[in-house]
């Protein structure tokens, strides 16, 4: 579809929603194929236009597909990503709101064409609020309260229902977890000529991660936002309790190990979270969920955090080397610090030995 045809769709959608006269201000883009505009009506109300063309990415996974079929279909199917589908966002939003958590209201929706009008939570992203001088600890502890509430809700349904129709909540399984880890060996050599991984090294890589992948898949018992960090959480101080955490960018939610969103938040790629704050936040989580076996949980936490950090290093390498987005290079040293710290855990000894054999110390900095 041409740019002008897409704009015609947007205009027709806004007209049908009674927003034809609203002022439109595009927001900065991110790493996805999605775009947003802030709409301002004549009476000063603001809303968000979410625009995600359904054909812009490879298809999402069919729940019945085998690992081989998923690999043949493309990355979204391997990783069980939603391909940005509006109906996925709407269904996850409905589930979050049913638990008393804050996801945007959706006053207008055209799922087949990938368009939605959303409630505007404003610009008070946790990261920006903290940069402007707010104390970070209360925000992070409230984000932990929201996660604990989501996890205490129990195993989510296999199919979520929202205003755009049903959407399957798939499991972050072995194929998705190993596929994410493999981004590291696929893409780091294309960014850094100091490393090269032959078939034997890749086979060793997968063998080293296998116990962690198995634990992550076996422990998949809660809905994971999947991108839960300070750039995707909006502070809503006028609300109460866990509802003060405005959640966005959750369309790729899956059933996953409960540690996944915790380490995404506390071992963030984009900002430093002190070890003291990480420890305090984890203490709060376990206080809110006293039935959880903390020692077993934290063993999985370290392993899955390390896997996620390897995955993100691979993603950033791809964004830099393939997509020409050099700004992601600034995040690599932080991710290496997180990964190196987690590799010190005894359960990660096989992975640590792989890094010692195949990735020079000077690369891991």
Short mmCIF file of C-alpha atoms in Angstrom, two decimals:
data_model
loop_
_atom_site.label_atom_id
_atom_site.label_comp_id
_atom_site.label_asym_id
_atom_site.label_seq_id
_atom_site.Cartn_x
_atom_site.Cartn_y
_atom_site.Cartn_z
CA UNK A 1 0.00 0.00 0.00
CA UNK A 2 1.33 3.45 -0.91
CA UNK A 3 1.94 6.18 1.65
CA UNK A 4 -0.96 8.19 0.24
CA UNK A 5 -3.32 5.21 0.40
CA UNK A 6 -2.34 4.63 4.03
CA UNK A 7 -3.03 8.26 4.82
CA UNK A 8 -6.46 7.99 3.18
CA UNK A 9 -7.22 5.04 5.48
CA UNK A 10 -6.16 7.07 8.49
CA UNK A 11 -8.31 10.02 7.46
CA UNK A 12 -11.37 7.83 6.86
CA UNK A 13 -10.84 6.10 10.22
CA UNK A 14 -10.54 9.40 12.09
CA UNK A 15 -13.63 10.74 10.37
CA UNK A 16 -15.64 7.66 11.36
CA UNK A 17 -14.39 8.10 14.95
CA UNK A 18 -15.56 11.73 15.00
CA UNK A 19 -11.99 13.00 15.02
CA UNK A 20 -11.66 14.40 11.50
CA UNK A 21 -10.92 17.88 12.85
CA UNK A 22 -8.44 16.82 15.52
CA UNK A 23 -4.94 18.25 15.27
CA UNK A 24 -2.35 15.55 14.58
CA UNK A 25 1.21 15.52 15.90
CA UNK A 26 3.46 12.55 15.04
CA UNK A 27 5.51 11.06 17.88
CA UNK A 28 9.12 9.90 17.51
CA UNK A 29 9.47 6.39 16.13
CA UNK A 30 10.98 3.36 17.85
CA UNK A 31 12.52 0.07 16.69
CA UNK A 32 9.21 -1.25 15.35
CA UNK A 33 7.08 -0.69 12.24
CA UNK A 34 4.42 0.99 14.36
CA UNK A 35 3.77 4.75 14.44
CA UNK A 36 1.85 7.01 16.78
CA UNK A 37 0.26 10.43 16.57
CA UNK A 38 -1.13 12.56 19.38
CA UNK A 39 -4.59 13.86 18.52
CA UNK A 40 -5.91 17.06 20.06
CA UNK A 41 -9.61 17.85 19.75
CA UNK A 42 -11.17 21.31 19.59
CA UNK A 43 -11.98 21.17 23.31
CA UNK A 44 -8.38 20.28 24.23
CA UNK A 45 -8.81 16.55 24.84
CA UNK A 46 -5.84 14.47 23.73
CA UNK A 47 -5.89 10.92 22.38
CA UNK A 48 -3.37 8.66 20.63
CA UNK A 49 -3.63 7.27 17.11
CA UNK A 50 -1.88 3.90 16.84
CA UNK A 51 -1.03 2.90 13.27
CA UNK A 52 0.33 -0.55 12.49
CA UNK A 53 -0.19 -1.81 8.97
CA UNK A 54 -0.98 -5.56 9.26
CA UNK A 55 1.16 -6.51 6.27
CA UNK A 56 4.24 -4.56 7.43
CA UNK A 57 5.86 -7.58 9.10
CA UNK A 58 6.11 -11.35 8.75
CA UNK A 59 3.04 -13.17 10.12
CA UNK A 60 2.56 -14.05 13.78
CA UNK A 61 2.69 -17.70 14.82
CA UNK A 62 -0.30 -19.93 14.41
CA UNK A 63 -0.71 -21.82 17.71
CA UNK A 64 -0.72 -25.14 15.82
CA UNK A 65 2.56 -24.58 13.94
CA UNK A 66 5.53 -26.82 14.61
CA UNK A 67 8.97 -25.31 15.31
CA UNK A 68 9.92 -26.07 11.70
CA UNK A 69 6.84 -24.26 10.39
CA UNK A 70 7.59 -21.30 12.63
CA UNK A 71 11.16 -21.04 11.37
CA UNK A 72 9.90 -21.21 7.79
CA UNK A 73 7.34 -18.44 8.43
CA UNK A 74 9.83 -15.92 9.80
CA UNK A 75 11.04 -14.24 12.95
CA UNK A 76 7.67 -13.21 14.39
CA UNK A 77 6.52 -16.83 14.31
CA UNK A 78 9.77 -18.11 15.85
CA UNK A 79 9.68 -15.61 18.71
CA UNK A 80 5.89 -15.67 19.04
CA UNK A 81 5.60 -11.94 18.44
CA UNK A 82 2.27 -10.43 17.47
CA UNK A 83 3.58 -8.71 14.32
CA UNK A 84 2.15 -5.55 15.87
CA UNK A 85 -1.45 -6.66 15.32
CA UNK A 86 -3.94 -4.19 16.75
CA UNK A 87 -6.25 -6.99 17.87
CA UNK A 88 -3.41 -8.37 20.02
CA UNK A 89 -2.98 -5.01 21.73
CA UNK A 90 -6.72 -4.70 22.31
CA UNK A 91 -7.07 -8.21 23.76
CA UNK A 92 -4.11 -7.82 26.11
CA UNK A 93 -5.40 -4.40 27.18
CA UNK A 94 -8.78 -5.88 28.04
CA UNK A 95 -7.16 -8.57 30.19
CA UNK A 96 -4.95 -6.09 32.04
CA UNK A 97 -7.90 -3.81 32.74
CA UNK A 98 -9.94 -6.77 34.01
CA UNK A 99 -7.28 -7.16 36.73
CA UNK A 100 -7.49 -3.51 37.77
CA UNK A 101 -4.27 -2.56 36.01
CA UNK A 102 -3.87 0.46 33.75
CA UNK A 103 -3.94 -0.17 30.03
CA UNK A 104 -5.31 2.48 27.64
CA UNK A 105 -9.00 2.60 26.84
CA UNK A 106 -9.69 2.09 23.12
CA UNK A 107 -12.55 4.33 21.98
CA UNK A 108 -12.15 3.47 18.28
CA UNK A 109 -10.68 0.45 16.54
CA UNK A 110 -10.20 -0.85 12.99
CA UNK A 111 -8.26 -4.06 13.51
CA UNK A 112 -8.27 -5.26 9.86
CA UNK A 113 -6.55 -2.05 8.80
CA UNK A 114 -4.31 -1.78 11.87
CA UNK A 115 -5.68 1.43 13.35
CA UNK A 116 -6.81 2.36 16.84
CA UNK A 117 -7.55 5.44 18.89
CA UNK A 118 -6.22 5.07 22.42
CA UNK A 119 -6.56 6.88 25.71
CA UNK A 120 -3.60 9.25 26.11
CA UNK A 121 -1.63 8.44 29.27
CA UNK A 122 0.58 11.48 28.71
CA UNK A 123 4.35 11.76 28.56
CA UNK A 124 5.34 10.90 32.13
CA UNK A 125 7.39 7.85 31.21
CA UNK A 126 9.16 6.50 34.26
CA UNK A 127 12.53 7.23 32.64
CA UNK A 128 11.64 10.87 31.90
CA UNK A 129 10.05 11.48 35.31
CA UNK A 130 13.19 10.19 37.01
CA UNK A 131 15.40 12.30 34.74
CA UNK A 132 13.36 15.31 35.82
CA UNK A 133 14.18 14.68 39.47
CA UNK A 134 11.56 12.27 40.81
CA UNK A 135 12.77 9.70 43.31
CA UNK A 136 13.05 6.42 41.43
CA UNK A 137 12.45 3.95 44.25
CA UNK A 138 8.69 4.61 44.72
CA UNK A 139 8.12 4.28 40.98
CA UNK A 140 9.99 1.00 40.73
CA UNK A 141 8.28 -0.45 43.79
CA UNK A 142 4.90 0.46 42.33
CA UNK A 143 5.90 -1.23 39.08
CA UNK A 144 6.72 -4.31 41.16
CA UNK A 145 3.26 -4.13 42.77
CA UNK A 146 1.69 -4.14 39.32
CA UNK A 147 3.71 -7.18 38.29
CA UNK A 148 2.84 -9.01 41.50
CA UNK A 149 -0.85 -8.30 40.87
CA UNK A 150 -0.54 -9.65 37.33
CA UNK A 151 1.26 -12.77 38.56
CA UNK A 152 -1.10 -13.38 41.47
CA UNK A 153 -3.97 -13.47 38.97
CA UNK A 154 -2.77 -16.97 38.08
CA UNK A 155 -2.30 -18.70 34.76
CA UNK A 156 -3.98 -16.55 32.10
CA UNK A 157 -6.40 -17.98 29.54
CA UNK A 158 -5.09 -19.46 26.31
CA UNK A 159 -7.28 -17.10 24.29
CA UNK A 160 -7.83 -13.45 25.20
CA UNK A 161 -10.92 -11.58 24.06
CA UNK A 162 -10.91 -7.90 23.20
CA UNK A 163 -12.80 -5.40 21.06
CA UNK A 164 -10.79 -6.45 18.00
CA UNK A 165 -11.62 -10.14 18.46
CA UNK A 166 -9.90 -13.09 20.07
CA UNK A 167 -6.12 -13.38 20.31
CA UNK A 168 -4.12 -16.47 21.39
CA UNK A 169 -1.83 -15.99 24.36
CA UNK A 170 1.05 -18.22 23.31
CA UNK A 171 3.76 -19.63 25.55
CA UNK A 172 7.31 -18.30 25.49
CA UNK A 173 8.53 -21.80 24.71
CA UNK A 174 11.85 -23.47 23.91
CA UNK A 175 11.74 -22.41 20.25
CA UNK A 176 11.15 -18.77 21.13
CA UNK A 177 13.70 -18.69 23.96
CA UNK A 178 16.46 -20.41 21.98
CA UNK A 179 15.60 -18.37 18.91
CA UNK A 180 16.10 -15.21 20.94
CA UNK A 181 19.45 -16.41 22.30
CA UNK A 182 20.58 -17.34 18.79
CA UNK A 183 20.31 -13.71 17.68
CA UNK A 184 23.59 -13.23 19.53
CA UNK A 185 25.54 -15.75 17.44
CA UNK A 186 23.73 -14.70 14.26
CA UNK A 187 24.35 -10.96 14.49
CA UNK A 188 27.30 -10.09 16.74
CA UNK A 189 29.87 -11.26 14.14
CA UNK A 190 28.26 -8.93 11.59
CA UNK A 191 28.88 -6.03 13.94
CA UNK A 192 32.23 -6.99 15.46
CA UNK A 193 34.91 -8.62 13.31
CA UNK A 194 36.73 -9.85 16.42
CA UNK A 195 34.24 -12.70 16.79
CA UNK A 196 33.23 -15.55 14.48
CA UNK A 197 31.20 -18.61 15.40
CA UNK A 198 31.45 -21.77 13.33
CA UNK A 199 28.89 -24.59 13.37
CA UNK A 200 30.62 -26.32 16.27
CA UNK A 201 30.57 -23.14 18.36
CA UNK A 202 26.87 -22.63 17.63
CA UNK A 203 26.13 -26.22 18.64
CA UNK A 204 28.05 -25.68 21.91
CA UNK A 205 26.11 -22.45 22.42
CA UNK A 206 22.77 -24.21 22.21
CA UNK A 207 23.91 -27.04 24.44
CA UNK A 208 25.07 -24.56 27.10
CA UNK A 209 21.74 -22.75 27.12
CA UNK A 210 19.56 -25.87 27.00
CA UNK A 211 18.91 -26.20 30.77
CA UNK A 212 18.01 -22.52 31.06
CA UNK A 213 15.73 -22.69 28.04
CA UNK A 214 14.02 -25.75 29.49
CA UNK A 215 13.49 -24.09 32.89
CA UNK A 216 12.14 -20.94 31.27
CA UNK A 217 9.62 -22.86 29.19
CA UNK A 218 8.60 -25.15 32.06
CA UNK A 219 8.06 -22.16 34.35
CA UNK A 220 5.84 -20.25 31.91
CA UNK A 221 2.84 -19.64 34.15
CA UNK A 222 1.93 -15.92 34.03
CA UNK A 223 1.24 -13.26 31.45
CA UNK A 224 4.46 -11.43 30.64
CA UNK A 225 4.21 -7.90 29.24
CA UNK A 226 7.52 -8.81 27.56
CA UNK A 227 8.87 -5.27 27.25
CA UNK A 228 8.40 -4.06 30.81
CA UNK A 229 10.87 -1.26 31.48
CA UNK A 230 11.11 2.42 32.30
CA UNK A 231 10.52 3.58 28.71
CA UNK A 232 7.22 1.67 28.48
CA UNK A 233 5.69 2.54 31.85
CA UNK A 234 3.87 5.83 32.42
CA UNK A 235 3.37 7.35 35.86
CA UNK A 236 -0.29 8.06 36.63
CA UNK A 237 -0.15 9.58 40.14
CA UNK A 238 -3.85 10.47 40.18
CA UNK A 239 -4.70 6.75 40.30
CA UNK A 240 -4.22 4.43 43.24
CA UNK A 241 -2.01 1.46 43.99
CA UNK A 242 -0.75 -0.64 41.12
CA UNK A 243 -3.04 1.29 38.72
CA UNK A 244 -0.57 4.18 38.93
CA UNK A 245 1.56 2.23 36.44
CA UNK A 246 0.30 2.97 32.94
CA UNK A 247 1.29 0.12 30.63
CA UNK A 248 1.87 0.47 26.89
CA UNK A 249 3.59 -1.56 24.14
CA UNK A 250 2.31 -4.88 25.46
CA UNK A 251 0.97 -6.37 22.21
CA UNK A 252 3.67 -9.08 22.25
CA UNK A 253 2.53 -10.46 25.62
CA UNK A 254 3.01 -14.19 26.13
CA UNK A 255 2.65 -16.77 28.86
CA UNK A 256 6.14 -16.82 30.36
CA UNK A 257 8.23 -17.39 33.45
CA UNK A 258 7.34 -14.74 36.07
CA UNK A 259 10.97 -13.61 36.25
CA UNK A 260 10.88 -12.30 32.67
CA UNK A 261 9.33 -8.90 33.29
CA UNK A 262 11.24 -8.53 36.54
CA UNK A 263 14.66 -8.72 34.95
CA UNK A 264 13.49 -6.61 32.00
CA UNK A 265 12.67 -3.87 34.50
CA UNK A 266 15.59 -4.28 36.89
CA UNK A 267 18.38 -5.09 34.41
CA UNK A 268 17.29 -2.46 31.90
CA UNK A 269 19.06 -1.96 28.58
CA UNK A 270 18.46 1.79 28.50
CA UNK A 271 19.13 3.06 32.02
CA UNK A 272 21.10 2.04 35.05
CA UNK A 273 19.25 0.46 37.96
CA UNK A 274 21.50 0.19 41.01
CA UNK A 275 22.10 -3.21 42.62
CA UNK A 276 20.56 -1.78 45.80
CA UNK A 277 17.34 -0.82 44.03
CA UNK A 278 17.23 -4.17 42.24
CA UNK A 279 17.57 -5.94 45.60
CA UNK A 280 14.89 -3.77 47.23
CA UNK A 281 12.51 -4.32 44.33
CA UNK A 282 13.02 -8.08 44.48
CA UNK A 283 12.43 -8.02 48.24
CA UNK A 284 9.13 -6.24 47.60
CA UNK A 285 8.12 -8.78 44.98
CA UNK A 286 8.74 -11.74 47.27
CA UNK A 287 6.98 -10.00 50.15
CA UNK A 288 3.91 -9.66 47.91
CA UNK A 289 4.19 -13.31 46.78
CA UNK A 290 5.38 -15.14 49.93
CA UNK A 291 4.44 -18.55 48.55
CA UNK A 292 7.17 -18.36 45.88
CA UNK A 293 10.36 -20.38 46.44
CA UNK A 294 12.83 -17.52 46.31
CA UNK A 295 16.01 -19.59 45.82
CA UNK A 296 14.59 -21.54 42.88
CA UNK A 297 13.06 -18.41 41.40
CA UNK A 298 16.34 -16.49 41.57
CA UNK A 299 18.26 -19.28 39.88
CA UNK A 300 15.85 -19.01 36.95
CA UNK A 301 15.99 -15.20 37.18
CA UNK A 302 19.75 -15.13 36.64
CA UNK A 303 19.66 -17.63 33.77
CA UNK A 304 16.78 -16.01 31.91
CA UNK A 305 18.20 -12.54 32.49
CA UNK A 306 21.48 -13.64 30.92
CA UNK A 307 19.63 -15.20 27.99
CA UNK A 308 17.63 -12.01 27.53
CA UNK A 309 20.78 -9.91 27.61
CA UNK A 310 22.40 -12.08 24.94
CA UNK A 311 19.18 -11.74 22.92
CA UNK A 312 19.18 -7.96 23.26
CA UNK A 313 22.85 -7.69 22.31
CA UNK A 314 21.93 -9.61 19.17
CA UNK A 315 18.97 -7.32 18.50
CA UNK A 316 21.08 -4.20 18.96
CA UNK A 317 23.79 -5.64 16.70
CA UNK A 318 21.13 -6.23 14.04
CA UNK A 319 19.71 -2.72 14.42
CA UNK A 320 23.18 -1.23 14.02
CA UNK A 321 24.63 -3.50 11.31
CA UNK A 322 21.54 -4.18 9.20
CA UNK A 323 19.20 -1.27 9.86
CA UNK A 324 21.71 1.57 10.14
CA UNK A 325 20.65 2.68 13.64
CA UNK A 326 23.96 3.48 15.37
CA UNK A 327 22.27 5.00 18.44
CA UNK A 328 21.77 1.49 19.80
CA UNK A 329 25.54 1.13 20.20
CA UNK A 330 25.37 3.27 23.35
CA UNK A 331 23.38 0.55 25.12
CA UNK A 332 25.80 -2.30 24.46
CA UNK A 333 28.23 -1.65 27.37
CA UNK A 334 25.35 -1.74 29.87
CA UNK A 335 24.08 -5.03 28.45
CA UNK A 336 27.55 -6.55 28.62
CA UNK A 337 27.82 -5.50 32.28
CA UNK A 338 24.50 -7.18 33.07
CA UNK A 339 25.45 -10.31 31.15
CA UNK A 340 28.91 -10.57 32.71
CA UNK A 341 27.44 -10.24 36.21
CA UNK A 342 24.90 -12.99 35.59
CA UNK A 343 27.56 -15.30 34.13
CA UNK A 344 29.18 -15.38 37.58
CA UNK A 345 26.24 -17.44 38.88
CA UNK A 346 27.12 -21.14 39.34
CA UNK A 347 24.17 -22.37 37.26
CA UNK A 348 25.54 -20.43 34.30
CA UNK A 349 29.00 -22.02 34.38
CA UNK A 350 28.55 -23.82 31.01
CA UNK A 351 27.50 -20.56 29.34
CA UNK A 352 30.37 -18.67 31.00
CA UNK A 353 32.86 -21.25 29.71
CA UNK A 354 31.43 -20.82 26.20
CA UNK A 355 32.03 -17.07 26.39
CA UNK A 356 35.56 -17.61 27.69
CA UNK A 357 36.29 -19.83 24.67
CA UNK A 358 34.61 -17.82 21.95
CA UNK A 359 34.23 -14.14 22.92
CA UNK A 360 37.40 -12.22 23.86
CA UNK A 361 37.23 -10.24 27.09
CA UNK A 362 37.81 -6.99 25.21
CA UNK A 363 34.60 -7.58 23.22
CA UNK A 364 32.57 -8.01 26.42
CA UNK A 365 32.95 -4.43 27.59
#
